[in-house]
Structures are given as C-alpha cells and as structure tokens.
Coordinates of C-alpha atoms in Angstrom, one line a residue:
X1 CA 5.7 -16.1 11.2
X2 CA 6.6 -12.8 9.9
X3 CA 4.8 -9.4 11.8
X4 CA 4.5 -8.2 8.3
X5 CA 2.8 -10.6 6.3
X6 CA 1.0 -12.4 8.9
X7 CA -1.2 -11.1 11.6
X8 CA -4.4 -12.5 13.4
X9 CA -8.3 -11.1 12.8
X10 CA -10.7 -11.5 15.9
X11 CA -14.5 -13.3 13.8
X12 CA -17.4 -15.2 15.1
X13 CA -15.1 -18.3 14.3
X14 CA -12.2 -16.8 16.6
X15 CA -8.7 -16.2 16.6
X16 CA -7.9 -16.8 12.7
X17 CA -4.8 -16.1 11.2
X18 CA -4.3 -13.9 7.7
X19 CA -1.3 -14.1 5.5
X20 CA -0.9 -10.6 3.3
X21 CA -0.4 -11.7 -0.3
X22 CA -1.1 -8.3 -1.9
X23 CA 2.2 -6.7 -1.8
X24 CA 1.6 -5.4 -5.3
X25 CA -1.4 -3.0 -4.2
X26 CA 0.0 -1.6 -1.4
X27 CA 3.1 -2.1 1.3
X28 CA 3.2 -2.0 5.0
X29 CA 6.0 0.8 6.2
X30 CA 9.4 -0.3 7.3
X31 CA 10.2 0.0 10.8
X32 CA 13.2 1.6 10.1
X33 CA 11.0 4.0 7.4
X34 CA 8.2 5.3 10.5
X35 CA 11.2 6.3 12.5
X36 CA 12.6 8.4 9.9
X37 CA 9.1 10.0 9.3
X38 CA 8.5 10.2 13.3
X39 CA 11.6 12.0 13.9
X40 CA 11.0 14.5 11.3
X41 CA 7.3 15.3 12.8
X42 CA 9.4 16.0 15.9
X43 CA 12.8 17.3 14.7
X44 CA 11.9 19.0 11.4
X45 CA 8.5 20.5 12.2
X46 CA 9.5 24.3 10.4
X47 CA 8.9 25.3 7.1
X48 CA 11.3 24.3 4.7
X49 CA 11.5 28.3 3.1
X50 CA 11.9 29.4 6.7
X51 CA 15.4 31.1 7.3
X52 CA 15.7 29.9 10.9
X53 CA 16.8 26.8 12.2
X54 CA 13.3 24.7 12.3
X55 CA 12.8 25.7 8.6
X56 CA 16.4 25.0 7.7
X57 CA 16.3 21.3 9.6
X58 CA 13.3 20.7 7.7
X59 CA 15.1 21.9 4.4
X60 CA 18.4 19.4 5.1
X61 CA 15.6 16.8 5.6
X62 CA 14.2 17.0 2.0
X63 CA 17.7 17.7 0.4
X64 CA 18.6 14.5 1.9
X65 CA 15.9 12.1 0.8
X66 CA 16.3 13.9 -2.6
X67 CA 19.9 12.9 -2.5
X68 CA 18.5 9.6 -1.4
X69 CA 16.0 8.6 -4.4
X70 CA 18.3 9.8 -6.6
X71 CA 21.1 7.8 -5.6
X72 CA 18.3 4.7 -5.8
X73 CA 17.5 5.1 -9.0
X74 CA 21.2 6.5 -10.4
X75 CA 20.5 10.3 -10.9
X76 CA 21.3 12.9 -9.9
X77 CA 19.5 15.0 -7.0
X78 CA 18.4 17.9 -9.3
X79 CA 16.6 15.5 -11.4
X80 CA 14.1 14.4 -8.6
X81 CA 10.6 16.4 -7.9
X82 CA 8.1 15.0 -5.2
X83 CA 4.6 14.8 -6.1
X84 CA 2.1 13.3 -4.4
X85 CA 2.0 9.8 -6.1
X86 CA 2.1 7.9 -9.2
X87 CA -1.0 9.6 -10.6
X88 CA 0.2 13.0 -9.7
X89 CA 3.7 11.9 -12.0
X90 CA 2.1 10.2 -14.5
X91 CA -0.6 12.9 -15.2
X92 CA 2.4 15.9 -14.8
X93 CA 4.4 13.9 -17.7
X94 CA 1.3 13.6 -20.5
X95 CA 0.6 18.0 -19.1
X96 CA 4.2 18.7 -19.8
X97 CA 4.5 16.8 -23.3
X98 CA 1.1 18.2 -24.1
X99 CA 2.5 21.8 -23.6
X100 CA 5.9 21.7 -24.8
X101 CA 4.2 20.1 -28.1
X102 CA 2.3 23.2 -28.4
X103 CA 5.3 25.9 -27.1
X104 CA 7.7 24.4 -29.8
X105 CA 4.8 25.0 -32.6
X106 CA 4.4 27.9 -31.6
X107 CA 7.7 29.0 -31.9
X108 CA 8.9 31.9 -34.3
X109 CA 11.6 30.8 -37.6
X110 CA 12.2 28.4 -40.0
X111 CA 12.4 25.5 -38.0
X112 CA 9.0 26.2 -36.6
X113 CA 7.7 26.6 -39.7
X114 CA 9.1 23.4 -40.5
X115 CA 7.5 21.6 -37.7
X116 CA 4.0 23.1 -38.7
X117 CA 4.0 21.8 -41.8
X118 CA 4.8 18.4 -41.1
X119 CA 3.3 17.7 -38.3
X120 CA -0.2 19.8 -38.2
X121 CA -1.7 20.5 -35.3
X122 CA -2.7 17.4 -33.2
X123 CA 0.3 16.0 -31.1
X124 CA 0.2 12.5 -31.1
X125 CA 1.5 9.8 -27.8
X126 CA 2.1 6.4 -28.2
X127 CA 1.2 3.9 -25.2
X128 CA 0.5 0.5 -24.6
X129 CA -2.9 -1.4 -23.6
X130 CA -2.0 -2.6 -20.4
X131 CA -0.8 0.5 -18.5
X132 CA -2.0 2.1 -15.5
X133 CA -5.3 4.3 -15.5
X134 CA -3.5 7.0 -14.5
X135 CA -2.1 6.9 -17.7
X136 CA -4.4 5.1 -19.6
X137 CA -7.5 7.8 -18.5
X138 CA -5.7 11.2 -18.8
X139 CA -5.0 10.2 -22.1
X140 CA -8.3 8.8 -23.4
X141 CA -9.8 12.3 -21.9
X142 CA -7.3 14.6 -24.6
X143 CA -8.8 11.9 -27.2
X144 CA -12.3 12.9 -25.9
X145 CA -11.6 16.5 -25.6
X146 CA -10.4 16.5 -29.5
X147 CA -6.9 17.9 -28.1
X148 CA -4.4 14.9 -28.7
X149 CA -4.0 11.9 -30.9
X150 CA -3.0 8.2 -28.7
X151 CA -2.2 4.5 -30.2
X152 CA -2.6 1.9 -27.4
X153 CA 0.1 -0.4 -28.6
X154 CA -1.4 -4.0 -28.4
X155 CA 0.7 -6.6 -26.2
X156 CA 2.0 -9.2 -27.7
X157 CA 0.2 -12.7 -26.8
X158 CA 3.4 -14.8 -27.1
X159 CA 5.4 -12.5 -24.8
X160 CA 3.0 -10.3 -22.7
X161 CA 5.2 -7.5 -23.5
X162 CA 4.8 -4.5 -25.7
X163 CA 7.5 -5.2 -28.6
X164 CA 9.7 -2.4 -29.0
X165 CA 9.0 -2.9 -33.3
X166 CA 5.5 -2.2 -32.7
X167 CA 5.7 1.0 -30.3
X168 CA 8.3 2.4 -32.8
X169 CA 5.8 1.5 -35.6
X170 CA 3.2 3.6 -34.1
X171 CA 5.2 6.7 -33.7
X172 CA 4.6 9.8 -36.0
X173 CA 6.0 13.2 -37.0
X174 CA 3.6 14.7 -34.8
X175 CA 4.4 12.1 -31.9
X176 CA 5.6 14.2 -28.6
X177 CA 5.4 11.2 -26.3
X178 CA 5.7 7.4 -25.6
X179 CA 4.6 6.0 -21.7
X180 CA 5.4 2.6 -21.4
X181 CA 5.2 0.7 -17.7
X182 CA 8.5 -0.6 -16.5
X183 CA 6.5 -3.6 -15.2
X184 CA 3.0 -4.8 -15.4
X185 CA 1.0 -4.8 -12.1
X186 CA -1.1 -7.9 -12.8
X187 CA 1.5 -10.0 -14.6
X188 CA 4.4 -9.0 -13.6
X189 CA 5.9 -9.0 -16.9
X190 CA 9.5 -6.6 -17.6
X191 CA 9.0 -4.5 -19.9
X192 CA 11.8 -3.8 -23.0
X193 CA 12.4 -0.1 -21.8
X194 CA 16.3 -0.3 -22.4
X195 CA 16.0 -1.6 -25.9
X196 CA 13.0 1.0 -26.6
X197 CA 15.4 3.9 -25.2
X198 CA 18.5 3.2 -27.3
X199 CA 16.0 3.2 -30.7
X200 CA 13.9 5.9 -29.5
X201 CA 17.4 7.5 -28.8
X202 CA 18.5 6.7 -32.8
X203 CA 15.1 7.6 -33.7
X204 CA 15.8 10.8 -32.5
X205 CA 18.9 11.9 -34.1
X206 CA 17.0 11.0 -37.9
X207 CA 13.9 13.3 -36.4
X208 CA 16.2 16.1 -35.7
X209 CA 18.4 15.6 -38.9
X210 CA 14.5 16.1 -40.6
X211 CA 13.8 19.3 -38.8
X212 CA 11.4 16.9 -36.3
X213 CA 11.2 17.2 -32.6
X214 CA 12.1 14.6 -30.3
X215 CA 10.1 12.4 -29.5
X216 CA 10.2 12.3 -25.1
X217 CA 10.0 8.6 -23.3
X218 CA 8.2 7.9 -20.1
X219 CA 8.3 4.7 -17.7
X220 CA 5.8 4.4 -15.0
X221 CA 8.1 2.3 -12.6
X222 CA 5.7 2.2 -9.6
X223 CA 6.1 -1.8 -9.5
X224 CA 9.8 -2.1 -10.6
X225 CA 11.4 -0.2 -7.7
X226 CA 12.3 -2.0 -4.8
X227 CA 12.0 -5.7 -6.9
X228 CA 14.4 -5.2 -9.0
X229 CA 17.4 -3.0 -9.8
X230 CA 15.9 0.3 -11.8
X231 CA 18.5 2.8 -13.1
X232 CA 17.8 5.9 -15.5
X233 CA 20.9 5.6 -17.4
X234 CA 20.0 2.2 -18.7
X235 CA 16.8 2.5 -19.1
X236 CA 17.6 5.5 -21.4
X237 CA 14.2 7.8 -20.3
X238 CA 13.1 10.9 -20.1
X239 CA 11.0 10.9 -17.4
X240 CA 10.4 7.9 -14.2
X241 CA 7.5 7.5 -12.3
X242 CA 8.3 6.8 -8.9
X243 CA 5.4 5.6 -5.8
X244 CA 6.5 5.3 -2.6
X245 CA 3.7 2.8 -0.9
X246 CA 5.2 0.3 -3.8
X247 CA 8.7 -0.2 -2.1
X248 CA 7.5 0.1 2.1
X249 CA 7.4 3.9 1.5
X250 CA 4.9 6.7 2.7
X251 CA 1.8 7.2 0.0
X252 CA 3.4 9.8 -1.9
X253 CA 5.8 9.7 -4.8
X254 CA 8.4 11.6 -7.3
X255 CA 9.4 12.0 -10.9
X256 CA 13.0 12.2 -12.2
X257 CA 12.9 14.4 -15.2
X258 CA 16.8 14.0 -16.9
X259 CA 18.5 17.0 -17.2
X260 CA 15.1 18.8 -15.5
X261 CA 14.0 22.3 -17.3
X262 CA 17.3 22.3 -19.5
X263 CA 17.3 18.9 -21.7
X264 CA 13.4 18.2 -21.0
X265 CA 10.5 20.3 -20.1
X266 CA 8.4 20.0 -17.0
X267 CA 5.1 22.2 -17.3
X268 CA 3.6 22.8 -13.9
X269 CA 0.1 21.9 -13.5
X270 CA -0.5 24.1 -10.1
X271 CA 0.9 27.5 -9.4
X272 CA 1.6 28.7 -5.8
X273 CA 4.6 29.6 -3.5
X274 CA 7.5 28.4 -5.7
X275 CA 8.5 24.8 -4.0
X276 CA 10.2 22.2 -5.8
X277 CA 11.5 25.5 -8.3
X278 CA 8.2 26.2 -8.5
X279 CA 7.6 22.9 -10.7
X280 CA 5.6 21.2 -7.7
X281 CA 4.5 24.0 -5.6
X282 CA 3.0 23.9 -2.1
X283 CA 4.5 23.2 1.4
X284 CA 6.7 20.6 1.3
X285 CA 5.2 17.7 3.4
X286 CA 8.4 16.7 5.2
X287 CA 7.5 13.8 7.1
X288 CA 6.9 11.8 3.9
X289 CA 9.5 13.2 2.4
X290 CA 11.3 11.9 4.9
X291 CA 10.0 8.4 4.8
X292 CA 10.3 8.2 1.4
X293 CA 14.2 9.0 1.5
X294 CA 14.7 6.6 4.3
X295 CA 12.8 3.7 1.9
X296 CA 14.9 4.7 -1.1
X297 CA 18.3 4.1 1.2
X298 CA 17.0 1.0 2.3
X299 CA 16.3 -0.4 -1.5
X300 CA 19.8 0.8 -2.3
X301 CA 21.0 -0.9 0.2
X302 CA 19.3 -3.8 0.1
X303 CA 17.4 -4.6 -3.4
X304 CA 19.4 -7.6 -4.1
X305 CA 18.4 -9.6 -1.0
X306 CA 15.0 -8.3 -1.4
X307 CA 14.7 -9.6 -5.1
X308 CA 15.9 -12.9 -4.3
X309 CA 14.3 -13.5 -1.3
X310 CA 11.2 -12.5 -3.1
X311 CA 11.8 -14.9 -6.2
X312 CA 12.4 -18.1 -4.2
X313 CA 9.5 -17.8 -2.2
X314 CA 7.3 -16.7 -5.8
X315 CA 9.1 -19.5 -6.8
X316 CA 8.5 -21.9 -4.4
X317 CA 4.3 -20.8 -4.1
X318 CA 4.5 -21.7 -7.5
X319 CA 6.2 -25.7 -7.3
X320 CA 2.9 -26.3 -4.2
X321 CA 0.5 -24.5 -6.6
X322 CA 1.8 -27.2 -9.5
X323 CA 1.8 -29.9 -7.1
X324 CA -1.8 -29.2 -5.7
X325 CA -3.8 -28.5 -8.2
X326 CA -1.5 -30.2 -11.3
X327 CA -3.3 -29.7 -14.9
X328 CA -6.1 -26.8 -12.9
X329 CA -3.7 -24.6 -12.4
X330 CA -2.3 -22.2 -15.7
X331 CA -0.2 -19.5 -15.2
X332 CA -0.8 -16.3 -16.8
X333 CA 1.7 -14.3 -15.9
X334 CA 4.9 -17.0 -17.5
X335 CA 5.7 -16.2 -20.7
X336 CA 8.7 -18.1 -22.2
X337 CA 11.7 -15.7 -22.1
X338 CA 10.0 -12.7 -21.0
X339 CA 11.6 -11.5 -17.4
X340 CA 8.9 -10.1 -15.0
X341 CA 8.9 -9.3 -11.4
X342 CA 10.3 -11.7 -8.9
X343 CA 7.3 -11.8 -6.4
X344 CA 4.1 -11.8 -8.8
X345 CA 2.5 -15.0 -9.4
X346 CA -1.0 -14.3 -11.7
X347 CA -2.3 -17.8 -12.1
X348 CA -5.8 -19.6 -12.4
X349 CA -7.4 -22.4 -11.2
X350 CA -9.5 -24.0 -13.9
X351 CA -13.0 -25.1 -13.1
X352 CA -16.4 -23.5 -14.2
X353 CA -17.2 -21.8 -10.1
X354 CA -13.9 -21.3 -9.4
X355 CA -14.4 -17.5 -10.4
X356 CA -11.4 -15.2 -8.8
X357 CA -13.5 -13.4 -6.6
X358 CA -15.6 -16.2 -5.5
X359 CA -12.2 -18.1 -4.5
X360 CA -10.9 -15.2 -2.2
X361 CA -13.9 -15.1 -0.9
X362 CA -14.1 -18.7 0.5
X363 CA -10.4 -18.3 1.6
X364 CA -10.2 -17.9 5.4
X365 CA -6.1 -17.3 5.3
X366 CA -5.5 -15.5 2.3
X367 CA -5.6 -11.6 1.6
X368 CA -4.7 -11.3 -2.2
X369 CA -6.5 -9.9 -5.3
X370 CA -7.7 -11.0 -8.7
X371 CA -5.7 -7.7 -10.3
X372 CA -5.4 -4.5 -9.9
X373 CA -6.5 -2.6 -6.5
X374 CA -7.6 0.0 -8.9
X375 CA -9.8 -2.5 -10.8
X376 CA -12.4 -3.9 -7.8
X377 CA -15.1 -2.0 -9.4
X378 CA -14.7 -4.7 -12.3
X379 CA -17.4 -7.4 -10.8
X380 CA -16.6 -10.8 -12.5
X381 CA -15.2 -9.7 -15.8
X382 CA -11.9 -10.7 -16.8
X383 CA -9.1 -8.8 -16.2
X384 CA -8.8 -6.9 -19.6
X385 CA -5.1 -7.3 -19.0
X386 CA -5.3 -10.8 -19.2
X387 CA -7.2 -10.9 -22.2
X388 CA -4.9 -8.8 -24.0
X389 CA -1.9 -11.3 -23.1
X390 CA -4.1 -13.5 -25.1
X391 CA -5.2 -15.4 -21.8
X392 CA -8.5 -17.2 -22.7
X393 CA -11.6 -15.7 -20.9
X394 CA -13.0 -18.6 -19.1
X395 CA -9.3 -18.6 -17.7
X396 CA -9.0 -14.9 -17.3
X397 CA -11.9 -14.9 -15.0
X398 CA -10.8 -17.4 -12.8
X399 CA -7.4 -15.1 -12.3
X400 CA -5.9 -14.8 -8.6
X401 CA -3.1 -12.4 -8.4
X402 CA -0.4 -13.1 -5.4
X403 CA 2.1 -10.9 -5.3
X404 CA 5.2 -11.8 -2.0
X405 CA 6.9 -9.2 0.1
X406 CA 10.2 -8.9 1.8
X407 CA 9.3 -10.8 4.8
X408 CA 6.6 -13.7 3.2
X409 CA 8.4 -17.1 4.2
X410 CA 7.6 -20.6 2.7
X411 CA 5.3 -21.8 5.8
X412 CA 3.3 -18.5 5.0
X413 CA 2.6 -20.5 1.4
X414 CA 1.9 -23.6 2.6
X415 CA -0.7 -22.0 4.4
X416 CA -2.1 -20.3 1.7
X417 CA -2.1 -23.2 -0.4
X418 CA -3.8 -25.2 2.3
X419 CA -6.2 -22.6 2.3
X420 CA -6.9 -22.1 -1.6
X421 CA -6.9 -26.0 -1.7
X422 CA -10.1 -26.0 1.1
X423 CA -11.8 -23.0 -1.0
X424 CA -12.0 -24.9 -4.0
X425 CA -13.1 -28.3 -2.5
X426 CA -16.3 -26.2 -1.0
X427 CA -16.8 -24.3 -3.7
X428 CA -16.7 -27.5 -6.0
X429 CA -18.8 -29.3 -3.5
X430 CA -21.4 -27.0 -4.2
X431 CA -21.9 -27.9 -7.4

C-alpha cells in the first residue's frame, strides 16, 4: 500500500486503515518537494534584495523555480509572478482587467474617444457558471458594487463544457475579460480553452480593426496542472492560474501573464517594497518558492506517467463501481466526447438515503468528498455544478466525488469499493 494514499487512524474500533481519495482538494507534498523547501530554510535563509551572499542564495533560489514553472507550463521565466494561491491569481486577473478597462478609457485622442462612445462606461467580463468562487465571488461583488457588467455562460447539458459559440456570443464592445477554468473541479470535464483562444484571438483583430479593445482571456488551471500536459502557447491565454497544493506543491501559487507589463497589463493590488517588479510585493517566501519549483520540475518530468497512471486506476475504480452497484451507479462526470481529467470520477449511487454525505459518513475506509472542498458549507443540497450539467437533482444529491493521485493503486479501490458497498447495505438496511 502506498504511504501516500493509505495510512492508518487509531478509533474506539482500533487500528483502521484510510485510503485518501480527495486528491482534487488538496495534495500531500513530494518527498523529493520537502527537501527542496528544507534545504532552502537552511541554505537560503537571507533576503532575496540583500546584496550579500545569504540574500543572493536566496535570490538564485527563486530565479530558479521561476525558471522551473515556466519551463512547466512552456513560458518564459519573465512571464511568471508568485502569489500566494489560486485566489490571490484569480482575484489579481479580474483587478487588473478592471483597471486597464478604465486607464484605456481614460486615455487622451481619437481612439479614446472612440472607445467611449461605443462602449460607455460599464466594462463587461464574460465567465462560465461552474467556475471557482474565487472567480465566481469577486465578480458577483463588482455586479453588487454597480462597477462591472458579468454573463455566467451556462454549461452545456450534453457536454458539461462551456461551448466556445456561447462564451463568444456573450462578448460585447465593452467586454475587457473572459475566465474560463481549464478543468472543472467536480467533474473533471476539459474545457475548450485552445479553440476559445484562436477565436478570441480572430475576434480580436475585427475589435481592433473597429477601433475596440481586446478583449484579455484567463484560464484558472489549478486542476489541470500536474494531470495533464498544460502549455500557454496552445492554449492561446492571456493570463494562467497556477496552485501549487494541486500538483504535490507548497500552498501557494503563481500567474503567468504573456508578455507581462508590455503585451498585457498586471495592476498590483498591494504596494510595498518592490518584489516581483513591484507587481507582487512583499518578502519573497523562499521556502515555498522553493517547493513549488522543485514540484513544477517534477511534473515536467514526469506528467505523462502521472496521467496515465492516474487514468487506469480512475479507470479501473470505475469497471468495480459498474460491476458493484450495476444500474445504481450514474456517472456524472462522462459526457460523450468531452475529455476531462484522468483521476476524477463524480458518480452517484441511486437510492432515496443514499445522500453523498450520509454515504461518506458510514464509510470506515474512504476519505473523499461530495464536491468541492470549498463547498462543505452546502448541507445536503446538490452540487449546483451538477445541476447545471443538467444532472437530475435526486441524482445530484447523491454525488460522491473521487478524485486518484499519483501513488493510489488498484487494491486501494477494491478497498474503497468494499467499503462503499458495506455503507450502502447499512444505510439501506435502515430503511
């Protein structure tokens, strides 16, 4: 059994063994990642603006693991600030289009003038209705403050996905910004960001040759990177959210921002000593910098094992579930020719108290969730996720999400299956 994913909890009842099936909320470090962050407490303990040597190791240290989630994610080291997680990113993006929205209005000339007149004075972002709530929230608040326009771009029921036609229907003349997720946390499901780029990309050119602005593209890739192979020039965006504790990484993150402060704005949101070119400021925390570099080499190095190590086991929990439960079980997250992630399986066992919560919590073996770790304060309703896939909500409430690691093996699911098949007989037998 893997150290990783399996590990023993002293109860009343004894020794009982646990098997981690929540690798989509949170990841345990690498080994190899708290000896890069343990050498740097000890090794790079100066400040990075220091002149002399202890500030200068702990400078290398940083420009390295720059160097290092760049080369992950195929950019280019300038590209790369560090923030202190996905929310930080996510929030600095919707600040920065905010601002520039209102810096290029308030420009002096014709083209200015221009813009004005078509556009007004509300700027406008385009988004989908399954993202994150550190998108979904910050941009619900400009709504509420009477300072921004936003569409939440339904997803589609046949393909879980938000379809590039619609998010490019949704987009105005006074539109500054579209966020969509790489990949959905719950589901799983890949979203079109290539396709959307190129368009957005030829959408572009028509707004410019119109005297419009650009319209700037986001991805909040927190779940894609270290599943799959993520890489900026493909994806064709402006900005990429990336969070370390996703891919066996420290809990802290970076954006990439192409062609940073020269082909698209970043608007700090905290002023201070001048760090990070004074986009990010405040003492570089080089320890998790450090981890977080070391994480990125390893998913360079390694994301192709990883991702099909992850989909045969995703793939194999799926063939017991089928064979278990047969007709009970329905799997939310499989949408016919929609890729997703290759370790989440979102899937519910039909029967009227075989609730989500109230299965995990008759498990004895599994540790998984019924959605997002954000979302626990949800009680039993449905995963609003779900329901916009077009799940039905007797279904949706029954949702268990598992999502595999690196090291989960195929006895680890039997176990869990074992263990999901007892739940259900005792909570059935209560009926």
């Amino acid at each position: 059994m893997s150290l990783i994913t399996c590990f023993t909890e002293e109860d009343s009842l004894g020794c009982q063994l646990q098997v981690y099936m929540d690798y989509n909320a949170t990841t345990p470090l690498e080994p190899d990642v708290i000896r890069a962050m343990t050498e740097a407490m000890r090794e790079a303990w100066g400040n990075p603006s220091s002149p002399y040597p202890a500030g200068r190791k702990a400078k290398d240290v940083i420009r390295a693991a720059r160097g290092s989630l760049a080369n992950m994610i195929g950019a280019t080291p300038q590209d790369i600030v560090f923030t202190s997680g996905g929310t930080e990113s996510n929030n600095l993006v919707i600040h920065s289009a905010l601002r520039h929205f209102h810096k290029v209005h308030s420009l002096k000339g014709d083209m200015a003038e221009c813009h004005r007149q078509a556009l007004g004075a509300m700027p406008h972002f385009v988004t989908c209705t399954v993202e994150h709530d550190s998108i979904r929230l910050p941009l619900e608040h400009l709504v509420e403050e009477q300072v921004a326009a936003v569409t939440f771009v339904p997803v589609s029921q046949v393909s879980g996905r938000a379809e590039v036609d619609d998010v490019l229907a949704a987009v105005r003349p006074a539109t500054c910004l579209v966020t969509v997720m790489l990949a959905n946390n719950e589901t799983g499901v890949v979203m079109p960001i290539p396709e959307l780029g190129r368009r957005l990309r030829a959408l572009n050119q028509q707004r410019a040759a119109s005297g419009l602005p650009a319209v700037l593209l986001h991805t909040d890739a927190a779940q894609a990177v270290g599943k799959r192979r993520v890489d900026v020039g493909e994806l064709g965006v402006d900005f990429l959210t990336i969070v370390g504790h996703k891919f066996y990484g420290p809990r802290i993150g970076a954006l990439y921002v192409r062609g940073l402060g020269v082909l698209t704005p970043l608007y700090p949101m905290l002023f201070g000593g001048g760090q990070e070119r004074s986009f990010r400021p405040g003492t570089e925390n080089t320890p998790m910098i450090a981890g977080l570099g070391k994480a990125a080499e390893l998913v360079t190095e390694n994301c192709e094992a990883y991702e099909a190590h992850m989909r045969d086991v995703r793939d194999y929990l799926e063939e017991r579930l089928a064979a278990e439960f047969d007709k009970k079980i329905h799997l939310n997250s499989l949408f016919p020719g929609t890729e997703r992630l290759p370790n989440t399986c979102n899937f519910s066992i039909r029967g009227p108290r075989l609730q989500g919560r109230l299965v995990l919590a008759q498990c004895r073996t599994l540790l998984a969730s019924v959605g997002a770790a954000c979302h626990t304060d949800h009680g039993d309703r449905p995963s609003p996720v779900l329901l916009g896939c077009g799940i039905p909500f007797d279904v949706a409430r029954n949702a268990l999400r598992l999502s595999v690691g690196r090291s989960t093996t195929r006895a680890e699911v039997d176990l869990v299956v074992q263990d999901l098949k007892q739940a259900v007989a005792r909570l059935e037998g209560q009926a």
